[in-house]
CSV table of C-alpha atoms in Angstrom, one decimal:
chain,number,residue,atom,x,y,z
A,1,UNK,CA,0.0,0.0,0.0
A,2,UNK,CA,0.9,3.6,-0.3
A,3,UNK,CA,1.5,5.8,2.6
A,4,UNK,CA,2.4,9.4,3.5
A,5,UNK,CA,5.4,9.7,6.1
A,6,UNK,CA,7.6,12.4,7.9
A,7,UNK,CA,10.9,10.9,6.8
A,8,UNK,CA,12.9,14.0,8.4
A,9,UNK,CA,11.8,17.1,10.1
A,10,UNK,CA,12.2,20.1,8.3
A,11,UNK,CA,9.3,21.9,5.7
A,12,UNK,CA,6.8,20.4,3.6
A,13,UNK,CA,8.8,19.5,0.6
A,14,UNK,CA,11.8,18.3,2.2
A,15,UNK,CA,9.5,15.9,5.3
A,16,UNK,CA,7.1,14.4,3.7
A,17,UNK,CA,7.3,11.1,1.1
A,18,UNK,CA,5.0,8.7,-0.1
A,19,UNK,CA,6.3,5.6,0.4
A,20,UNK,CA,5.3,1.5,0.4
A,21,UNK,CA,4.2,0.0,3.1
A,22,UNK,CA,2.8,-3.4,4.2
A,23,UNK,CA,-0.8,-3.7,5.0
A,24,UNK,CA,-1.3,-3.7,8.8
A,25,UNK,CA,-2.9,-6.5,10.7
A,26,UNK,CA,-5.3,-5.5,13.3
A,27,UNK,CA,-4.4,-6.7,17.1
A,28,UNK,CA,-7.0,-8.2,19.6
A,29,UNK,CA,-8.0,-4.8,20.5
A,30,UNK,CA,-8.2,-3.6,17.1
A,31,UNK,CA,-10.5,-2.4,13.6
A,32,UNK,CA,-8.5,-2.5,10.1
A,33,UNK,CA,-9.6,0.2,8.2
A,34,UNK,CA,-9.7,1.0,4.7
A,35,UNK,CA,-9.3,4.7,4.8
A,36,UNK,CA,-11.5,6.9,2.1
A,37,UNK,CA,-11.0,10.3,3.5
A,38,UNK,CA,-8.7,12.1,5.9
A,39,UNK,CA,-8.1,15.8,7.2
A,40,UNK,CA,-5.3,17.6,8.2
A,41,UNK,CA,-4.0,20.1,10.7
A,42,UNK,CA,-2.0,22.0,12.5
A,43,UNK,CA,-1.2,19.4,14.9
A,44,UNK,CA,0.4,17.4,11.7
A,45,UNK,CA,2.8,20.5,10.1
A,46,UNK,CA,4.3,21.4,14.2
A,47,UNK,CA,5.8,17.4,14.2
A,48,UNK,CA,6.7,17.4,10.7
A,49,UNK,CA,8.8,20.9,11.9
A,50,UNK,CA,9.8,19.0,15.4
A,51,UNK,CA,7.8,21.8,17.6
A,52,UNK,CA,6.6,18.9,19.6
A,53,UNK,CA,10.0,16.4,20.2
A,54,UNK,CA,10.1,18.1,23.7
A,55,UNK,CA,7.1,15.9,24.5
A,56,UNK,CA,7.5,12.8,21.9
A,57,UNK,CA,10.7,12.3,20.0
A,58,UNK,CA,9.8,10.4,16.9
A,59,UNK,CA,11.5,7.4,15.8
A,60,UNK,CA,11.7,8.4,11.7
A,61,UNK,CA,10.3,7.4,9.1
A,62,UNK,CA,6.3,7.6,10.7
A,63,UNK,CA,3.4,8.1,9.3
A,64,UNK,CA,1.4,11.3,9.6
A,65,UNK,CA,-2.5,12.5,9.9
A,66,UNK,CA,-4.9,11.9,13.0
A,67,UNK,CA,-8.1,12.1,11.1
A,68,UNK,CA,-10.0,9.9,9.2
A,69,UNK,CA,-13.2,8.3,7.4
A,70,UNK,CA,-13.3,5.1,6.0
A,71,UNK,CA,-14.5,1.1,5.3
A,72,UNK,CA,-13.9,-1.8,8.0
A,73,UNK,CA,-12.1,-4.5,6.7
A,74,UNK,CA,-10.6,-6.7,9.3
A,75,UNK,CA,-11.5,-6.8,12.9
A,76,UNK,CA,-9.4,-8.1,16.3
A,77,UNK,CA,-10.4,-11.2,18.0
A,78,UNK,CA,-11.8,-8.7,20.6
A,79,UNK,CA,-13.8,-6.9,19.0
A,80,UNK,CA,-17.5,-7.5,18.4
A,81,UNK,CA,-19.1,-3.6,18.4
A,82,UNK,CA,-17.7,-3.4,14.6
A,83,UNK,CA,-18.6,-6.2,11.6
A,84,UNK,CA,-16.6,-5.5,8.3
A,85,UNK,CA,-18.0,-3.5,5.5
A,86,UNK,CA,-19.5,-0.5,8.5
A,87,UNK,CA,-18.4,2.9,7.6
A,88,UNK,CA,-16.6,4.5,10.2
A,89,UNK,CA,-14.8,7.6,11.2
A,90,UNK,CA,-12.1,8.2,13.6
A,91,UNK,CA,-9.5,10.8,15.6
A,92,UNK,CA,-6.6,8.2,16.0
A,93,UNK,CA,-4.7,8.0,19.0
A,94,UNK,CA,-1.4,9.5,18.8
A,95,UNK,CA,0.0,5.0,18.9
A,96,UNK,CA,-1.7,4.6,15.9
A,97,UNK,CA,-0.9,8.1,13.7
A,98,UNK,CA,-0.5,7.9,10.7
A,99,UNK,CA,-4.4,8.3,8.4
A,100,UNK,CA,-3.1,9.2,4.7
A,101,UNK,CA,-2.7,5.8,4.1
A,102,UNK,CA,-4.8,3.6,2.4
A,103,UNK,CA,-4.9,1.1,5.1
A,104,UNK,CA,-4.2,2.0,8.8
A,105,UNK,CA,-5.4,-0.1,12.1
A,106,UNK,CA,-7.1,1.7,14.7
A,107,UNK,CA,-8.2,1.4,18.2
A,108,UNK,CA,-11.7,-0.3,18.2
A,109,UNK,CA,-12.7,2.4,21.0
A,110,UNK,CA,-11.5,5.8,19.2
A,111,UNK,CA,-14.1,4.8,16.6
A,112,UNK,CA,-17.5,5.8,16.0
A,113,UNK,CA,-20.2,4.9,13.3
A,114,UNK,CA,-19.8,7.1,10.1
A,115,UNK,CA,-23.1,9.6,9.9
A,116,UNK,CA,-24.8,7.9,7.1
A,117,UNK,CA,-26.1,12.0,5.9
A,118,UNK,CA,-22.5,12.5,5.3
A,119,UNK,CA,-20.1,11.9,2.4
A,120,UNK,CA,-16.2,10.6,3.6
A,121,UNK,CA,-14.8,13.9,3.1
A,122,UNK,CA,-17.0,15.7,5.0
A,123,UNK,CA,-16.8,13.1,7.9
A,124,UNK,CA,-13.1,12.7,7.7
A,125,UNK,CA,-13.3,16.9,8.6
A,126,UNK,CA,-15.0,16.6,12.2
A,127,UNK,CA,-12.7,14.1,14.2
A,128,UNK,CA,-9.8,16.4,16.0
A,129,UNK,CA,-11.7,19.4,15.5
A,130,UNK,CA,-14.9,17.8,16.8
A,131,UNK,CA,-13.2,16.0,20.0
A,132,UNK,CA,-11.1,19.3,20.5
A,133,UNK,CA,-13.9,21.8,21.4
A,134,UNK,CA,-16.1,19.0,22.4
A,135,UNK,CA,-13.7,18.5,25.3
A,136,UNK,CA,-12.6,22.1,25.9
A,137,UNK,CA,-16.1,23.6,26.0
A,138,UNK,CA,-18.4,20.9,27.3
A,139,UNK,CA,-16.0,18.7,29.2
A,140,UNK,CA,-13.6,20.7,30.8
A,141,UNK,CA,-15.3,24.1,30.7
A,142,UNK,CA,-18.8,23.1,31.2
A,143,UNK,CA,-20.6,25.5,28.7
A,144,UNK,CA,-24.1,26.0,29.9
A,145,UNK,CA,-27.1,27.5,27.8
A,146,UNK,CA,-27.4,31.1,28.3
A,147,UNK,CA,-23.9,31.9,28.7
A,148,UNK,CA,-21.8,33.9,26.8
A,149,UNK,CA,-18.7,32.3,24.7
A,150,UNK,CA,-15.4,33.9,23.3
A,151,UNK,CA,-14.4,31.9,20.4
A,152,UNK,CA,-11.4,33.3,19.2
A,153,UNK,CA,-10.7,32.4,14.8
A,154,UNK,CA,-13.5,31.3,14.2
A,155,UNK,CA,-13.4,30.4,10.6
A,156,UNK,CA,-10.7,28.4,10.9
A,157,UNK,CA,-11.4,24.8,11.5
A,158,UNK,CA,-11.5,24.9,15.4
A,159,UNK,CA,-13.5,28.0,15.5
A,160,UNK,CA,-15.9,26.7,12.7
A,161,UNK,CA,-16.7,23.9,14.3
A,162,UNK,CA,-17.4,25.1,17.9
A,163,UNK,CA,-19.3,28.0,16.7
A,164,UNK,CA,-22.0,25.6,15.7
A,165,UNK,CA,-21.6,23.2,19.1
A,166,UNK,CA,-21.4,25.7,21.4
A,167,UNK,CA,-24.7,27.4,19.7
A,168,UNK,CA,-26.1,23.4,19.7
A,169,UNK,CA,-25.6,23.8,23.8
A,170,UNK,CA,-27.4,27.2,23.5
A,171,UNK,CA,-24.3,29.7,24.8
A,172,UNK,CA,-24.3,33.5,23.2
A,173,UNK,CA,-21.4,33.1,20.7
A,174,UNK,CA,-19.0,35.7,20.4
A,175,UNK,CA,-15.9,35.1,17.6
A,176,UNK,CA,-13.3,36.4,16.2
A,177,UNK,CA,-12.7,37.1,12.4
A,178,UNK,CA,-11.3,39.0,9.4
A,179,UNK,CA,-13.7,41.4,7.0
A,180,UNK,CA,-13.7,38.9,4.5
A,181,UNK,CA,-15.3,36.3,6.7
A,182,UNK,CA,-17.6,38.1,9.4
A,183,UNK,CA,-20.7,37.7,7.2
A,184,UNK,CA,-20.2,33.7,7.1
A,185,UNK,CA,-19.1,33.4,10.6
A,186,UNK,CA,-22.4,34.9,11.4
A,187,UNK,CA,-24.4,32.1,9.2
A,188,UNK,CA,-22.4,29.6,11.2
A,189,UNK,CA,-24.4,30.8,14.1
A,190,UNK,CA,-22.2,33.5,15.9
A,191,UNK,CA,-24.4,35.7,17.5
A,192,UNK,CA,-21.7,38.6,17.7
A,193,UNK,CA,-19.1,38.8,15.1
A,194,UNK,CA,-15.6,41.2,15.5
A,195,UNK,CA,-13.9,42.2,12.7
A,196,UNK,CA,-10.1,42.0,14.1
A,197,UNK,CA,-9.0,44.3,11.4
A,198,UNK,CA,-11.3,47.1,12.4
A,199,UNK,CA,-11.8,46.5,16.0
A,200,UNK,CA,-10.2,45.6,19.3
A,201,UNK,CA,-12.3,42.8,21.2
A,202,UNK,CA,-11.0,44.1,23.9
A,203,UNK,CA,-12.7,47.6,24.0
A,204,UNK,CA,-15.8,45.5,23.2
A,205,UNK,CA,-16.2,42.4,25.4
A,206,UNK,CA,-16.5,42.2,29.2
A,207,UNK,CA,-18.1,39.6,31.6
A,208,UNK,CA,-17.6,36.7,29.4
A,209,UNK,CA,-18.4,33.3,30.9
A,210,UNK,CA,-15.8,31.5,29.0
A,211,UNK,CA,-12.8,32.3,26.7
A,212,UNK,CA,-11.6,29.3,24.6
A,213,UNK,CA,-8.0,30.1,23.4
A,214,UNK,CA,-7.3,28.7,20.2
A,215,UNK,CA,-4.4,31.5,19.3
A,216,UNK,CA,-1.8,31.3,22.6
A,217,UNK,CA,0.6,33.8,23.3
A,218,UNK,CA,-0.6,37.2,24.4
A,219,UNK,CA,-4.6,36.0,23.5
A,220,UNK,CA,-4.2,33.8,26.6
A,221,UNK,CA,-3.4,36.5,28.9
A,222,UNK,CA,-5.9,39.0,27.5
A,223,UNK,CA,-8.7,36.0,28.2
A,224,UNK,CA,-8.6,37.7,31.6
A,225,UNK,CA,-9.5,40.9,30.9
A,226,UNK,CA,-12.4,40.1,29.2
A,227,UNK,CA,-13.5,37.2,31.7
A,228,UNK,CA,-16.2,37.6,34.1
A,229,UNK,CA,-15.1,37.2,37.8
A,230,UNK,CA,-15.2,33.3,38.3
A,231,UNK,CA,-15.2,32.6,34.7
A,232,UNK,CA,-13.3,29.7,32.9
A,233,UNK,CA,-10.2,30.1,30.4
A,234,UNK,CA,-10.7,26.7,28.6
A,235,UNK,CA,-7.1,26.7,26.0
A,236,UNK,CA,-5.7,24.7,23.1
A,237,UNK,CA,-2.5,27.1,22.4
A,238,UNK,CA,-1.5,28.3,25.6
A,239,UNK,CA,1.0,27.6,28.1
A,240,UNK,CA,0.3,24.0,29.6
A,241,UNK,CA,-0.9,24.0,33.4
A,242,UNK,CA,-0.1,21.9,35.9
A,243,UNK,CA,-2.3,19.3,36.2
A,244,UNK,CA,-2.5,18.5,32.5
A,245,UNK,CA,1.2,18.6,32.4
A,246,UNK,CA,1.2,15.7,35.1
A,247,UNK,CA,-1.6,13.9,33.0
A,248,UNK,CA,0.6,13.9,29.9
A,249,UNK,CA,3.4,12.1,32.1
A,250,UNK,CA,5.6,14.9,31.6
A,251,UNK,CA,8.9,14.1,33.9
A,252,UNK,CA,9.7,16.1,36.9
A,253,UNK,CA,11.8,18.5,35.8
A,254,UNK,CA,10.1,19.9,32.9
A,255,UNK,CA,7.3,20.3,34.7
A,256,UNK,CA,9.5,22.5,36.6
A,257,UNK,CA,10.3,24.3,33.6
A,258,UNK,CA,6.1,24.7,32.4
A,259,UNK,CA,5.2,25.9,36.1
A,260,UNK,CA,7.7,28.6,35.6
A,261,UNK,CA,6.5,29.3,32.3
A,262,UNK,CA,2.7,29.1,33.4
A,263,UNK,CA,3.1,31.3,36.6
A,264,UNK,CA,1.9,34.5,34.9
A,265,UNK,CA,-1.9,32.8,33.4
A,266,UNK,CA,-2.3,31.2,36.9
A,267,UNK,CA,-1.5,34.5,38.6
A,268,UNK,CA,-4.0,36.4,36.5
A,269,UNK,CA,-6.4,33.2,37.1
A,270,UNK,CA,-5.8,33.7,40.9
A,271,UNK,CA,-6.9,37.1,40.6
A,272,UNK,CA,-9.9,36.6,39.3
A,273,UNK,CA,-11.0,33.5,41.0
A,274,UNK,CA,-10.9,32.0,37.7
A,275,UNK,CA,-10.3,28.4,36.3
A,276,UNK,CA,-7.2,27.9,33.1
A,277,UNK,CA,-7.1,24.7,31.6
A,278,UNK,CA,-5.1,23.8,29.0
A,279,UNK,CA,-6.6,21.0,27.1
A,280,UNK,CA,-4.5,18.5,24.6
A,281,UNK,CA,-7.4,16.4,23.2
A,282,UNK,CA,-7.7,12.9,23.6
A,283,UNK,CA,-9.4,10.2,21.0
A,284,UNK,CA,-12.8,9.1,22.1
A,285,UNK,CA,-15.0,7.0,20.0
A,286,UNK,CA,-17.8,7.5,22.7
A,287,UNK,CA,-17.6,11.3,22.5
A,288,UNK,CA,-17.4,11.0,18.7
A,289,UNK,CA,-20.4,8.7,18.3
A,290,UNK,CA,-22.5,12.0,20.6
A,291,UNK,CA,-21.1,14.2,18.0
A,292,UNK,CA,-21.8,11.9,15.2
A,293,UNK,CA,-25.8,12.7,16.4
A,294,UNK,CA,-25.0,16.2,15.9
A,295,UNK,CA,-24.4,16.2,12.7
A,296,UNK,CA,-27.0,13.6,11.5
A,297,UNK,CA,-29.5,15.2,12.7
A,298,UNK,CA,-28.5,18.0,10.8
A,299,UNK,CA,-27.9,20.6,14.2
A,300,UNK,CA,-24.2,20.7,13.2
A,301,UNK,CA,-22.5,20.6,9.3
A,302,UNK,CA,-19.5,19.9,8.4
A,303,UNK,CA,-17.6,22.9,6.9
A,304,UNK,CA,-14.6,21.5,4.2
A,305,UNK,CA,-12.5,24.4,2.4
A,306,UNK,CA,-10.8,22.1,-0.3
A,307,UNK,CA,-10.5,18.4,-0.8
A,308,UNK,CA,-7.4,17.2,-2.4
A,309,UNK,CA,-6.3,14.1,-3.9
A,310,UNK,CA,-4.2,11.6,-2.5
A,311,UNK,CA,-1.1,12.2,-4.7
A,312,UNK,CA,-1.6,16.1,-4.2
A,313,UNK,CA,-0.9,15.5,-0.5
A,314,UNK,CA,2.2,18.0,-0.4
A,315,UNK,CA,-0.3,20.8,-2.2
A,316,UNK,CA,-2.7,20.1,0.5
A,317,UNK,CA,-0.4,20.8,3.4
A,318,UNK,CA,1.0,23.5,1.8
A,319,UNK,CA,-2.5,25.1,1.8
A,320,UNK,CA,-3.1,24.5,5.3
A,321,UNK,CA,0.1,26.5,6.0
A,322,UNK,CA,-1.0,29.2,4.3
A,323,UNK,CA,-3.7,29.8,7.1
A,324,UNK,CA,-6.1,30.9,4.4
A,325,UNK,CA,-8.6,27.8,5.0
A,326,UNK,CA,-12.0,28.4,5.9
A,327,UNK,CA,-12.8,25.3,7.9
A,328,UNK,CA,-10.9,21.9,7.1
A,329,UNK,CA,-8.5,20.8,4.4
A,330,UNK,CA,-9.3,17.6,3.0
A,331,UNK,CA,-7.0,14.8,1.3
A,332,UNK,CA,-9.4,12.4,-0.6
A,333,UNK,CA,-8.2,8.3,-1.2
A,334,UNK,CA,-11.1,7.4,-3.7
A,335,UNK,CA,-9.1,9.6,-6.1
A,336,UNK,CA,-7.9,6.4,-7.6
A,337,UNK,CA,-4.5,7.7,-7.2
């Protein structure tokens, strides 16, 4: 089979080959899939570039992608919730990376029935994204309806997304945008739209409930000054807190290093009486399936930019690092390429 992989860190063009590989044999444990669809993002170009060997060096050549949509083929003795030939979807866990491939086995419990409303593309776009606000806003920050939301980029493929679940859970949302996109932020379902390029959300905003931070550096410490007293900081590009730090099994001394680092967000939280979290999303095929409802019954779509083919994969990535997407960026195996 053919595969995508990170053969050296680096940029686009000199990282990433195709390359042949051996169709996989699914474990006790696990589904083999024959992938139709998968998505990529940021998460995938900051290992290609080695941004993340402080907290997983990787042993090179690997595959790459986290997302995808696709055909059972193969099942674990262990497994009985899956029968080939079911259409599934996934967010891999970070053991099994590695989705533009044609085959790839998968964890039977980071799966999730396939909404049958939906083509593979589309479903291949909801995974990370999906799992990624689902836990920051519902999970961790506990999103009520009534209250009010910062969503900070929110035509990207994070903000995109949790527009339309945080509306589903019936929170004001307030986002984040350029000119060219307020007017289709606002049919996502943002009830109040800033246009960074003529405004300052922070002269606007004040009181929020929660702030998910899904830009880092100086957004996270702003969060504050527009949070309500006893409101929640709920971030995905931030500086890592202590607890999740010890969650990720992070060694003593560099969680030394992060509490240093994190000091100035948890003083500002102190102040406050507010709660940070920084969230680094997990694969969930229980979470997933909840979503899945969601977007069969039509209260959430999926929002796809551009769907490439399979031996465009380089194009696709390069597109993506552009930052120009609205929503996700696609790589299609059906091509027959």
């Amino acid at each position: 089979m053919k595969a995508l992989k990170i053969t050296q860190y680096g940029d686009i063009d000199s990282s990433l080959a195709f390359q042949e590989a051996n169709v996989p044999e699914p474990g006790a444990s696990e589904v083999l899939i024959k992938i139709n669809a998968a998505s990529i993002n940021p998460i995938d170009l900051m290992v290609m570039r080695g941004e993340m060997k402080a907290l997983k060096k990787l042993n090179l050549p690997v595959g790459i992608g986290r997302d995808l949509s696709g055909e059972v083929v193969a099942v674990g003795s262990g497994v009985s919730q899956y029968q080939p030939g079911e259409e599934v979807f996934a967010r891999v866990g970070e053991d099994h990376v590695g989705t533009l491939a044609q085959y790839l086995v998968v964890d039977a419990t980071h799966l999730a029935k396939k909404p049958e409303n939906l083509s593979h593309e589309e479903a291949a776009s909801i995974p990370l994204v999906g799992l990624t606000s689902y836990q920051a806003l519902i999970q961790v920050a506990g999103l009520k309806k009534g209250e009010k939301v910062l969503i900070h980029a929110g035509s990207g493929g994070i903000g995109s997304m949790a527009i339309q679940l945080a509306k589903a859970y019936g929170a004001y949302v307030i986002t984040t945008t350029s000119s060219a996109n307020v007017d289709w932020v606002r049919k996502l379902g943002a009830d109040q739209v800033i246009d960074y390029k003529k405004e300052n959300y922070l002269d606007l905003l004040s009181d929020i409930d929660v702030v998910y931070d899904t830009l880092g550096q100086q957004y996270t410490m702003d969060a504050f000054k527009v949070l309500k007293r006893g409101g929640r900081v709920v971030s995905i590009a931030g500086v890592l807190d202590p607890l999740t730090a010890r969650e990720l099994g992070i060694n003593w001394f560099f969680r030394k290093l992060i509490g240093l680092k994190s000091r100035p967000v948890l003083k500002q939280a102190k102040d406050k009486n507010a709660f940070y979290r920084m969230v680094i999303m997990q694969a969930n095929g229980d979470q997933l399936s909840e979503l899945s409802a969601l977007y069969r019954d039509k209260i959430i779509s999926p929002v796809v930019d551009k769907v490439y083919p399979f031996s465009q994969s380089l194009a696709a990535f390069s597109y993506l690092n552009s930052k120009r997407a609205k929503g996700k960026v696609i790589i299609s195996l059906n091509s027959g390429d």
